[in-house]
JSON list of C-alpha atoms in Angstrom, two decimals:
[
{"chain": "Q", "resi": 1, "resn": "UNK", "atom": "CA", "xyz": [45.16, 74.62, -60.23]},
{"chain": "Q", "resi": 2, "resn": "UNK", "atom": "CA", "xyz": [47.56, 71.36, -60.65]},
{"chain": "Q", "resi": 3, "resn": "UNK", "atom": "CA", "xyz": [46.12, 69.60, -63.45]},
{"chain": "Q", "resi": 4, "resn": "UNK", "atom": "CA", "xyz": [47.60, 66.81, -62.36]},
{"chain": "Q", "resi": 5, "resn": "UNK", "atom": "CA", "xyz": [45.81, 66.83, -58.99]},
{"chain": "Q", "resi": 6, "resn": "UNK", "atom": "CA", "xyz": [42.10, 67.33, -60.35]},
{"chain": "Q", "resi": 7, "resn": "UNK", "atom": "CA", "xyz": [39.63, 64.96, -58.94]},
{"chain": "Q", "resi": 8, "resn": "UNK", "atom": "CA", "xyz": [39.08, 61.96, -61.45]},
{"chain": "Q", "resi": 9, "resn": "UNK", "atom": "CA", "xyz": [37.91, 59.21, -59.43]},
{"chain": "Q", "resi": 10, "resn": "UNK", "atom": "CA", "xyz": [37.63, 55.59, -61.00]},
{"chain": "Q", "resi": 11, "resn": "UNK", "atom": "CA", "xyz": [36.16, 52.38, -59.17]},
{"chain": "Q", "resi": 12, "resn": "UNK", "atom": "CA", "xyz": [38.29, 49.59, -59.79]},
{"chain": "Q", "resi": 13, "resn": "UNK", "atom": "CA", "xyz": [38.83, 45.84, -58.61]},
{"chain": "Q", "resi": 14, "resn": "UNK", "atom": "CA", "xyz": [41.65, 45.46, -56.42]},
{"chain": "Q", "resi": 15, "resn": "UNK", "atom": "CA", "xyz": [44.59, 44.03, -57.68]},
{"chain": "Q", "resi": 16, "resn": "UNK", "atom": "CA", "xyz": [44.75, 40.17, -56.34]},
{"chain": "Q", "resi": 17, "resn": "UNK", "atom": "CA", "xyz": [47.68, 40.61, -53.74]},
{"chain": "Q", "resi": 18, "resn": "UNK", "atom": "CA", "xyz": [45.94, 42.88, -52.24]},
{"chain": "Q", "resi": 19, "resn": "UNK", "atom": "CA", "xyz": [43.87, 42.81, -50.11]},
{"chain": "Q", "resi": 20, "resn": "UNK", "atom": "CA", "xyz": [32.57, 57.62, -36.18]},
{"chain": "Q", "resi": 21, "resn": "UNK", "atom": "CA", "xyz": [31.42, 56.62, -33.43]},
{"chain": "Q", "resi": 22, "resn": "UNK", "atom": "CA", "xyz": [30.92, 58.47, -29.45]},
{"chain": "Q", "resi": 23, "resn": "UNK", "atom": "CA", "xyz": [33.90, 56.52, -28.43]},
{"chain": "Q", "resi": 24, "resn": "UNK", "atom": "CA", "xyz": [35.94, 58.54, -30.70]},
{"chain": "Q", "resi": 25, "resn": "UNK", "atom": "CA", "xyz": [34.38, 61.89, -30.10]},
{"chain": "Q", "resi": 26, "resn": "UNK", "atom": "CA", "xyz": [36.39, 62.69, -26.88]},
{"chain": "Q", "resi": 27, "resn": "UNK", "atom": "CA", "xyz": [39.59, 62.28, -29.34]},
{"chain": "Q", "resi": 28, "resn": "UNK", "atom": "CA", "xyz": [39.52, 65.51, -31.45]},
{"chain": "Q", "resi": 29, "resn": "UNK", "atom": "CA", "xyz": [43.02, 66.70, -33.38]},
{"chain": "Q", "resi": 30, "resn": "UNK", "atom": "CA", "xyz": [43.70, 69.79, -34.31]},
{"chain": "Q", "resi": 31, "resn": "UNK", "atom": "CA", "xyz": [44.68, 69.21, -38.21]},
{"chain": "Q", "resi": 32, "resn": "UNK", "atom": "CA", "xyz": [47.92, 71.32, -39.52]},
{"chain": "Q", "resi": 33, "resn": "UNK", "atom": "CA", "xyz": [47.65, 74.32, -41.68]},
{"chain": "Q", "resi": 34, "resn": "UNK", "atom": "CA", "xyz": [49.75, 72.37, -44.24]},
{"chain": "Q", "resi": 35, "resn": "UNK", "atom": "CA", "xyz": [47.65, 69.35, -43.92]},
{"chain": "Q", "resi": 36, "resn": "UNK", "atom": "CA", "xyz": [45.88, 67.23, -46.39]},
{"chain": "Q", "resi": 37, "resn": "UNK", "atom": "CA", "xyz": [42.79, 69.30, -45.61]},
{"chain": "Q", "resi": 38, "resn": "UNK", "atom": "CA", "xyz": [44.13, 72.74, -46.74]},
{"chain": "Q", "resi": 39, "resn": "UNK", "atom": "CA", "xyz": [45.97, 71.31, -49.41]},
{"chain": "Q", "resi": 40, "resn": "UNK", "atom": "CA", "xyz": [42.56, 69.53, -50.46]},
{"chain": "Q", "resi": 41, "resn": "UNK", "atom": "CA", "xyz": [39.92, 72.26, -50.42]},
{"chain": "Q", "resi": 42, "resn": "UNK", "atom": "CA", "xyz": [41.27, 74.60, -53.77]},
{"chain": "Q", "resi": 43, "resn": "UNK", "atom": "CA", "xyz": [41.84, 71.41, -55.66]},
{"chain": "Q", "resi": 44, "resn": "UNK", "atom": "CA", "xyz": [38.46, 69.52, -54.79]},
{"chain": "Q", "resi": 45, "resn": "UNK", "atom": "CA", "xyz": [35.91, 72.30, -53.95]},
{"chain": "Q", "resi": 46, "resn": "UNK", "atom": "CA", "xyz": [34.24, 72.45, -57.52]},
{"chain": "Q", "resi": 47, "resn": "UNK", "atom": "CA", "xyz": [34.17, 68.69, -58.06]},
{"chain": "Q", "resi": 48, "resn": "UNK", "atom": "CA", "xyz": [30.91, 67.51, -57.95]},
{"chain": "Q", "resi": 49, "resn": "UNK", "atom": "CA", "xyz": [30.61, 63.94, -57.11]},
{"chain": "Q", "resi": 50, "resn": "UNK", "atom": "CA", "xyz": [26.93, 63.02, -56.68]},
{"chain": "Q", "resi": 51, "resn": "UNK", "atom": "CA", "xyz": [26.65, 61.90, -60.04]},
{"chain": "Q", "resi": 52, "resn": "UNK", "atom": "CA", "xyz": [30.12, 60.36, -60.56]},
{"chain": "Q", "resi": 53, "resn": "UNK", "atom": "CA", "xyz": [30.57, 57.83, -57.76]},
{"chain": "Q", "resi": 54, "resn": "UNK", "atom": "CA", "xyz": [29.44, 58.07, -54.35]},
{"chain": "Q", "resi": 55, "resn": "UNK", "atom": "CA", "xyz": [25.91, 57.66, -55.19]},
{"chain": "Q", "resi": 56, "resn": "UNK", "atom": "CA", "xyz": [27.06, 53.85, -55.38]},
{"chain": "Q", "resi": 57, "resn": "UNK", "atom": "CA", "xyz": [27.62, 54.34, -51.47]},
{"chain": "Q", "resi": 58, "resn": "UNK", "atom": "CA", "xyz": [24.39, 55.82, -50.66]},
{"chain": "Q", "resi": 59, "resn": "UNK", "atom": "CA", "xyz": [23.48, 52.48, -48.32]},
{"chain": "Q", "resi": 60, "resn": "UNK", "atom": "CA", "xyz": [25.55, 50.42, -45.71]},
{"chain": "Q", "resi": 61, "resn": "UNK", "atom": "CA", "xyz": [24.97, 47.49, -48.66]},
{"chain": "Q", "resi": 62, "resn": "UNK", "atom": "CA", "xyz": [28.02, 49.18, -50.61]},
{"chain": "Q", "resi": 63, "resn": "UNK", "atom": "CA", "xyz": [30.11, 51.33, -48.90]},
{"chain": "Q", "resi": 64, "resn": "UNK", "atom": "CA", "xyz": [34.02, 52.67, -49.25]},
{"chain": "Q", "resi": 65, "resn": "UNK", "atom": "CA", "xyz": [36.68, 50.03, -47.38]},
{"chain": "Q", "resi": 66, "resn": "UNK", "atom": "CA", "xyz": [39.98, 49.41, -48.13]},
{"chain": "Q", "resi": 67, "resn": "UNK", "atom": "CA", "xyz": [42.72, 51.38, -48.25]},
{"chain": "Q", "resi": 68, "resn": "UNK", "atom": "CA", "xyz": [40.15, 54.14, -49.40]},
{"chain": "Q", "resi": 69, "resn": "UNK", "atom": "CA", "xyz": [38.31, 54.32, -45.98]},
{"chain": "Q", "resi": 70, "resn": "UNK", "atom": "CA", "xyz": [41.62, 53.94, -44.26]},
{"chain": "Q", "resi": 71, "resn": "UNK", "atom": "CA", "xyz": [42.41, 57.50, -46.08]},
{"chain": "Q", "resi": 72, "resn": "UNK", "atom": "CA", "xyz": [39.19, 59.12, -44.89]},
{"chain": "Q", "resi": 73, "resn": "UNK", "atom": "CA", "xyz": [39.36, 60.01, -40.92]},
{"chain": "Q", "resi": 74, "resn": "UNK", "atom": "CA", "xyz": [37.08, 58.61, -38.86]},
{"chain": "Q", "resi": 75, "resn": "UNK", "atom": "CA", "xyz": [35.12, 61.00, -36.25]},
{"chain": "Q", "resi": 76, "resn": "UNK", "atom": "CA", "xyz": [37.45, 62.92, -34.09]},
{"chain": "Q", "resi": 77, "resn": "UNK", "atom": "CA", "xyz": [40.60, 62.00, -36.09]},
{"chain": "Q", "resi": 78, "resn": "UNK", "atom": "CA", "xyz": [42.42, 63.32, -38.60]},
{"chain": "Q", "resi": 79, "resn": "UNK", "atom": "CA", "xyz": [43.27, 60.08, -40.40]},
{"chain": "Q", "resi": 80, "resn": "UNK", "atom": "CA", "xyz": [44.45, 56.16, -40.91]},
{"chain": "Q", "resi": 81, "resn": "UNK", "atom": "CA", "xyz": [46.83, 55.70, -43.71]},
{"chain": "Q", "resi": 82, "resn": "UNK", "atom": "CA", "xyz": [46.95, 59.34, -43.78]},
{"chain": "Q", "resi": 83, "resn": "UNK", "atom": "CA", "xyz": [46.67, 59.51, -47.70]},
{"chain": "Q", "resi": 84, "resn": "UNK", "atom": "CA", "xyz": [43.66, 61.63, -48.67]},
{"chain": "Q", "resi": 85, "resn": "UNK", "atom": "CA", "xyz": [45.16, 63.40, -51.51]},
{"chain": "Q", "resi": 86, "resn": "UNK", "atom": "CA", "xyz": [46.22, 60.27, -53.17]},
{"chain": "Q", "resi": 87, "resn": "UNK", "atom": "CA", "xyz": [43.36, 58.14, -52.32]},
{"chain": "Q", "resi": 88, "resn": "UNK", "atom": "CA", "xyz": [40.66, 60.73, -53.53]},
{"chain": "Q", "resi": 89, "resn": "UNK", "atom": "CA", "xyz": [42.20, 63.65, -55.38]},
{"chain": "Q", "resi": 90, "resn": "UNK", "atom": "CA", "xyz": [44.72, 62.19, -58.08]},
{"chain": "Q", "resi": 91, "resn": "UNK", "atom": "CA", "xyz": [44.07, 61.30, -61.63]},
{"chain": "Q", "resi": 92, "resn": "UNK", "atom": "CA", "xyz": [44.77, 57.22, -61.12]},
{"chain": "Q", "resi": 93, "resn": "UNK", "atom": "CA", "xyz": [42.73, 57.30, -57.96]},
{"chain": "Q", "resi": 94, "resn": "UNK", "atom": "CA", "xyz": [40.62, 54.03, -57.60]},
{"chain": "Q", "resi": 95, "resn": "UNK", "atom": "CA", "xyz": [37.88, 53.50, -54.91]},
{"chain": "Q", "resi": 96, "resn": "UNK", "atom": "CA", "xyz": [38.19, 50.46, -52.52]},
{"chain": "Q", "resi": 97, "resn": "UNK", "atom": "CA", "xyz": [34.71, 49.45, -51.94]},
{"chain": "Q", "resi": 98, "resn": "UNK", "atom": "CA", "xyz": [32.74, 46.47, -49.99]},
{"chain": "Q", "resi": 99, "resn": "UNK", "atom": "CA", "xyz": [29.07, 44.94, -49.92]},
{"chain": "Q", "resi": 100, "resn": "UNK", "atom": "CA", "xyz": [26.96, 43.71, -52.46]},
{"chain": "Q", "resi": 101, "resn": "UNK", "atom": "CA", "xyz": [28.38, 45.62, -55.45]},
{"chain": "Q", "resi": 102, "resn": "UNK", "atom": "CA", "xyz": [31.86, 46.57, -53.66]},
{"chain": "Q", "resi": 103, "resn": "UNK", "atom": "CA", "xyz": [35.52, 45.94, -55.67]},
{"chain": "Q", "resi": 104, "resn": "UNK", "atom": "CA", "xyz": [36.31, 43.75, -52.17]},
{"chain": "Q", "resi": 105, "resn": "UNK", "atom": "CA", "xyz": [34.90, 40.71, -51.03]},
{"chain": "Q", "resi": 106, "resn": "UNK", "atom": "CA", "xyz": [31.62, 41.31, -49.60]},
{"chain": "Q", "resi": 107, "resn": "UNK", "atom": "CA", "xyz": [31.87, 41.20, -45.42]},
{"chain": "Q", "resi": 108, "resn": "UNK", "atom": "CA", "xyz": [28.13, 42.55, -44.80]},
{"chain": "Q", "resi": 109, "resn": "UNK", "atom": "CA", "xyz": [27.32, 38.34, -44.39]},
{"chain": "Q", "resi": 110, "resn": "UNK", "atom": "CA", "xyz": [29.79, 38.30, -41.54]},
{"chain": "Q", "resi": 111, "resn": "UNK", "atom": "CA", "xyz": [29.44, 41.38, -39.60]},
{"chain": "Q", "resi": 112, "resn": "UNK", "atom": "CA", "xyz": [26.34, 43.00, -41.19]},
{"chain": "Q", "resi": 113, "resn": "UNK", "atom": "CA", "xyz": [26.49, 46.98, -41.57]},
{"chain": "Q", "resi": 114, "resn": "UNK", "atom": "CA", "xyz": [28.71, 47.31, -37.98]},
{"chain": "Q", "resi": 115, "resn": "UNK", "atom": "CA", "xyz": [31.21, 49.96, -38.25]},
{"chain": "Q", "resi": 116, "resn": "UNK", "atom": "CA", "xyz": [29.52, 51.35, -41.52]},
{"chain": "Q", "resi": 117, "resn": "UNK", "atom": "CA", "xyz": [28.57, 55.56, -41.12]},
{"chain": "Q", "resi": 118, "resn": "UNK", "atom": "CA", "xyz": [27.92, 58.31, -43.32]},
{"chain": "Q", "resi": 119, "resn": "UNK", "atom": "CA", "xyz": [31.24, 60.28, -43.72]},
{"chain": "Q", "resi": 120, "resn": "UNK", "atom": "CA", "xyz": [29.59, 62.63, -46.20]},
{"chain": "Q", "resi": 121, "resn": "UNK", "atom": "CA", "xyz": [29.84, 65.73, -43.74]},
{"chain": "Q", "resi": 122, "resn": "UNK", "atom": "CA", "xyz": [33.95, 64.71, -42.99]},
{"chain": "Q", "resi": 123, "resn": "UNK", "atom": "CA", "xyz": [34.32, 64.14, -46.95]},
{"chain": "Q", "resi": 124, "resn": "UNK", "atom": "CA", "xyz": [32.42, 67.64, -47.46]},
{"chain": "Q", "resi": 125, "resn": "UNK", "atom": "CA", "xyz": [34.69, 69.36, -44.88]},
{"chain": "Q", "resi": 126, "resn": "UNK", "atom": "CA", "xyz": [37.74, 68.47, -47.01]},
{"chain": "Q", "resi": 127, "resn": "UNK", "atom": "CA", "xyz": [36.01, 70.01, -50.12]},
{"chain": "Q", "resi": 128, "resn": "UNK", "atom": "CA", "xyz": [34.66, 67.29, -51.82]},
{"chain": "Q", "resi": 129, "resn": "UNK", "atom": "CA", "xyz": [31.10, 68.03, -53.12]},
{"chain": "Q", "resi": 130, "resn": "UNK", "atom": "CA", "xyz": [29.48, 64.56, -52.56]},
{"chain": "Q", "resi": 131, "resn": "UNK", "atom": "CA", "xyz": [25.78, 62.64, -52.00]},
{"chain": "Q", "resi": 132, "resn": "UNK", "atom": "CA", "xyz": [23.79, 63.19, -48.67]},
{"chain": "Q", "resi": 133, "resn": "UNK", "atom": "CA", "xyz": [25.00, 60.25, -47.78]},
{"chain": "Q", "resi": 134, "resn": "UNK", "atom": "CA", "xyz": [28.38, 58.24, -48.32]},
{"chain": "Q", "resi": 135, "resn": "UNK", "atom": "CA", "xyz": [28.93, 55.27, -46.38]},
{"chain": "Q", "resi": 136, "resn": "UNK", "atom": "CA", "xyz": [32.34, 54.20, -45.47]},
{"chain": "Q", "resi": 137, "resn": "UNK", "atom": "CA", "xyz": [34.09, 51.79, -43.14]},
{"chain": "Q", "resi": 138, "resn": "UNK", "atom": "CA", "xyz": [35.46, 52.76, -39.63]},
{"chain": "Q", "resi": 139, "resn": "UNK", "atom": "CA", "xyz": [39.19, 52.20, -39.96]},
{"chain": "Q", "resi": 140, "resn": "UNK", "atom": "CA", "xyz": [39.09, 49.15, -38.00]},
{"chain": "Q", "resi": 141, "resn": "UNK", "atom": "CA", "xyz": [36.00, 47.80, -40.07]},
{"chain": "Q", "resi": 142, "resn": "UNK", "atom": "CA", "xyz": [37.99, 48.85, -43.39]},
{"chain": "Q", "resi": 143, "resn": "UNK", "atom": "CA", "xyz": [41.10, 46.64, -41.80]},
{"chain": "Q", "resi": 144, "resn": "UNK", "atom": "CA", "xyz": [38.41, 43.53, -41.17]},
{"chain": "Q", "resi": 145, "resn": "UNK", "atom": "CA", "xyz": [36.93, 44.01, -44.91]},
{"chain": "Q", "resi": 146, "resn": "UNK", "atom": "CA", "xyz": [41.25, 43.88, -46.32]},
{"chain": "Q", "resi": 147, "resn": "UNK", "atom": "CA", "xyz": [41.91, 40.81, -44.15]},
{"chain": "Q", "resi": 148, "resn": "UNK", "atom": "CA", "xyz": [39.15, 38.94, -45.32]},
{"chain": "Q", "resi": 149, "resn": "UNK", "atom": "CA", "xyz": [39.53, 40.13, -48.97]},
{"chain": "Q", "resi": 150, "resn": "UNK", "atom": "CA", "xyz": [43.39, 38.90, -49.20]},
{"chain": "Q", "resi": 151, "resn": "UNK", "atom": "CA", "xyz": [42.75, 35.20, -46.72]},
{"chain": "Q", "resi": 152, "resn": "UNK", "atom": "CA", "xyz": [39.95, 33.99, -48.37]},
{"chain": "Q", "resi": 153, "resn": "UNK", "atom": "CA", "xyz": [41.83, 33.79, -51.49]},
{"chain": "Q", "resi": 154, "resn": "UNK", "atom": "CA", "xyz": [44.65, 32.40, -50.13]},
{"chain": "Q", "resi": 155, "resn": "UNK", "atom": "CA", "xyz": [47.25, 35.43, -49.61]},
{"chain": "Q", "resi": 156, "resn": "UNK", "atom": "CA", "xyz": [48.98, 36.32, -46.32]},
{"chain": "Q", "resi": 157, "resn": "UNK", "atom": "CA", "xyz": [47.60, 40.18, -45.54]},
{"chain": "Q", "resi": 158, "resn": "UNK", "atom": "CA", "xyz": [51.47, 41.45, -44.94]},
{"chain": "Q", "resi": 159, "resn": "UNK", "atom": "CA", "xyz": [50.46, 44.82, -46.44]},
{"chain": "Q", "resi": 160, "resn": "UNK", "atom": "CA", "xyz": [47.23, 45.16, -44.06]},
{"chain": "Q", "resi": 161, "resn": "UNK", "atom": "CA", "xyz": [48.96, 47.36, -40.98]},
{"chain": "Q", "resi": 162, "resn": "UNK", "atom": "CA", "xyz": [47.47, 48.30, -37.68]},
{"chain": "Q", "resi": 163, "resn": "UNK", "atom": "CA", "xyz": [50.31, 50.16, -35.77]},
{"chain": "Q", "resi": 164, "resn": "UNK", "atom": "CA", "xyz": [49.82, 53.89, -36.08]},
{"chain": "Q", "resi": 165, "resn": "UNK", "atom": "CA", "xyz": [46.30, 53.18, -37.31]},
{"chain": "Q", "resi": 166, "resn": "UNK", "atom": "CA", "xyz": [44.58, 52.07, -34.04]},
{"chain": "Q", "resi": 167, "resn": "UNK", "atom": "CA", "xyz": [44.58, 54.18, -31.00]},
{"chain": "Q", "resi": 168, "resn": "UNK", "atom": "CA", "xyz": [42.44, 52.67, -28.41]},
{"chain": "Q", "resi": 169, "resn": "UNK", "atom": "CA", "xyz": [41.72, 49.25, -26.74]},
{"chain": "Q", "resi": 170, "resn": "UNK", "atom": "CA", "xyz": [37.77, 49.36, -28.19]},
{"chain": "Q", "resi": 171, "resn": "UNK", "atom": "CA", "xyz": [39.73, 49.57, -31.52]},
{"chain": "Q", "resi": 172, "resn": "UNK", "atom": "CA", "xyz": [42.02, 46.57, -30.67]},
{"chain": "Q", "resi": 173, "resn": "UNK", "atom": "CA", "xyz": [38.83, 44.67, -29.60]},
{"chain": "Q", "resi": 174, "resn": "UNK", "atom": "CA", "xyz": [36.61, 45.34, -32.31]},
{"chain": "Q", "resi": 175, "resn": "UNK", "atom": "CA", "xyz": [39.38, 44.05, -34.55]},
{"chain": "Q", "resi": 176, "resn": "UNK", "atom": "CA", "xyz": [40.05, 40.88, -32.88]},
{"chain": "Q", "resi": 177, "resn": "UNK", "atom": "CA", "xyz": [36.13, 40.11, -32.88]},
{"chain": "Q", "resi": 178, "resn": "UNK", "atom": "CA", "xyz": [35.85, 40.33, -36.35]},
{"chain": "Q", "resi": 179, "resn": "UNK", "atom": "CA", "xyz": [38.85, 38.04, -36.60]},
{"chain": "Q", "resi": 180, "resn": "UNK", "atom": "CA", "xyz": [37.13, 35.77, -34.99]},
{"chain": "Q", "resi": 181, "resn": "UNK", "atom": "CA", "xyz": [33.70, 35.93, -36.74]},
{"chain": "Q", "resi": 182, "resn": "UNK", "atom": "CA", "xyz": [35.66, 35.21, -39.93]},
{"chain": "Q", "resi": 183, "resn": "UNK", "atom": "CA", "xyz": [37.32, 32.09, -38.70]},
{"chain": "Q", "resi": 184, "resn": "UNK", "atom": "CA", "xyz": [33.94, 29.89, -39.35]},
{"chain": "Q", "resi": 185, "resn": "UNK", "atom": "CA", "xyz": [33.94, 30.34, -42.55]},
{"chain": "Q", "resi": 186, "resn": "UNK", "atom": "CA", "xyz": [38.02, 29.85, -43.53]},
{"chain": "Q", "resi": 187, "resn": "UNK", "atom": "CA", "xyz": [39.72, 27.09, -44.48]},
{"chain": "Q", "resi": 188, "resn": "UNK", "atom": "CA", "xyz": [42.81, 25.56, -42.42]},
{"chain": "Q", "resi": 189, "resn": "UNK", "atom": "CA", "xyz": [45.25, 27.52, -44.44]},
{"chain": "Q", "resi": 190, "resn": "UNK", "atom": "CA", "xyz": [43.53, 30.77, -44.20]},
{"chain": "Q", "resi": 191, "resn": "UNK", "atom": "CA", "xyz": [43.02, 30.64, -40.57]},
{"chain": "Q", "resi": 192, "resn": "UNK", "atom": "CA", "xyz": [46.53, 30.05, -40.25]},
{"chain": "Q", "resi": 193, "resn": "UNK", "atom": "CA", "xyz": [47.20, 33.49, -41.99]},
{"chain": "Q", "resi": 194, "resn": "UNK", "atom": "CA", "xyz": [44.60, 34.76, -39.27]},
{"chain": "Q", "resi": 195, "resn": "UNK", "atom": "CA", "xyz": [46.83, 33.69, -36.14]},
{"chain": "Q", "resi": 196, "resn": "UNK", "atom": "CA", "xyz": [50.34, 34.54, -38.33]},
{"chain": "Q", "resi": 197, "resn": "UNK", "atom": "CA", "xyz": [48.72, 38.18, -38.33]},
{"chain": "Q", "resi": 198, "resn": "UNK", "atom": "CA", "xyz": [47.42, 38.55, -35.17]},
{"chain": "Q", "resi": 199, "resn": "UNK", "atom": "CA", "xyz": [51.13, 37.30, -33.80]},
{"chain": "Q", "resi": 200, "resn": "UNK", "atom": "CA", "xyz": [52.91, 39.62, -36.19]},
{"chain": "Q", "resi": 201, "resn": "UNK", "atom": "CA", "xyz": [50.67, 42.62, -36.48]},
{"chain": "Q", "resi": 202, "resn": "UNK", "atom": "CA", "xyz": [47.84, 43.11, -34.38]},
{"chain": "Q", "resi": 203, "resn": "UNK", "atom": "CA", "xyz": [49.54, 42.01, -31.37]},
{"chain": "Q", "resi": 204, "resn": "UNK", "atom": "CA", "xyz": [52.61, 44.62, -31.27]},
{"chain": "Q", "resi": 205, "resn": "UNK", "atom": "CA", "xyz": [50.47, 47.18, -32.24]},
{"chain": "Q", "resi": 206, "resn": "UNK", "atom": "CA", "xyz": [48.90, 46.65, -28.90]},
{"chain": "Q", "resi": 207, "resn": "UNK", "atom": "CA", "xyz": [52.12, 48.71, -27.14]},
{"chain": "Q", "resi": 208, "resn": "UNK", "atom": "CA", "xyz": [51.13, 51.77, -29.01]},
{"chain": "Q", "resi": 209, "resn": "UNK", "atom": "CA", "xyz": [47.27, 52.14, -27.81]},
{"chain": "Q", "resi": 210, "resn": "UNK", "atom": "CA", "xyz": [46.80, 55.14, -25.78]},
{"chain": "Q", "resi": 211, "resn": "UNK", "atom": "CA", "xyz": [43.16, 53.98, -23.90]}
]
């Protein structure tokens, strides 16, 4: 075994600049043999995480986001950002979190536990040993929770991407929703960064949806 690859997680704040549903069901990929899974299994299978961190995630109140959830495929796909190994199986690997005791600004007041599931079976299939239960953020919810994290103190989200990430129009929509719950409670400024990255982002990654 790698020593530099064994499992060492760390929850951490984000740095400031920063920032499974049916539907998805009828989308399944078949994952490569040299795929983050394969790789994953030998290096992760004996870690046991129940005690360590994802007993913090145990209720939609806290769950993964971030860049973290956007690692960790959603039902019927293999992934977002499509960093697994680096996001949960390197030494320096921090977990993006959200909710009442999350690293992230905490989204549950504007869109309440939507898009939260248990991913403990998809986490467990890659060979990490985990709770019962391990909420985490849909990748579109997990793009919502970075948005709001990075406008609401004032910083354009230029390194929150949805091209490549978001496959159908549901996706698209559920995205542009939450965009729109968040508005209320921005200031001028911020919901200027909100239009700037629909108009930039969210709008050319439109071309790309399959559904």
């Amino acid at each position: 075994m790698n020593p530099n690859l064994k499992p060492v997680f760390k929850v951490a704040e984000l740095d400031k600049g920063q920032g499974a549903s049916e539907r998805r069901g009828r989308h399944v990929y078949s994952i490569p043999e040299d795929s983050s899974t394969e790789v994953t299994k030998p290096i992760a299978a004996s870690v046991d995480c129940e005690n360590r961190f994802l007993n913090l995630f145990i209720s939609p109140k806290t769950y993964i986001s971030g860049m973290t959830a956007l690692s960790i495929p959603d039902e019927g796909r293999w992934g977002g950002d499509w960093h697994f190994m680096e996001a949960l199986c390197h030494p320096q690997s921090r977990i993006h979190s959200s909710g009442e005791k999350g690293t992230m600004s905490n989204t549950n007041k504007l869109f309440g536990d939507w898009l939260i599931t248990d991913k403990s079976s998809i986490l467990r299939e890659r060979g990490i040993s985990c709770h019962d239960l391990v909420f985490c953020a849909s990748h579109t919810r997990a793009i919502a929770d970075l948005i709001f994290h990075s406008v609401s103190r004032n910083i354009y989200p230029a390194h929150v991407i949805a091209e490549g990430i978001i496959e159908e129009k549901i996706e698209w929509e559920e995205i542009n929703k939450m965009l729109d719950l968040m508005i209320p409670n921005l200031e001028e400024k911020q919901i200027a960064y909100i239009t700037q990255w629909r108009n930039k982002i969210l709008e050319p990654a439109k071309n790309g949806i399959l559904y």
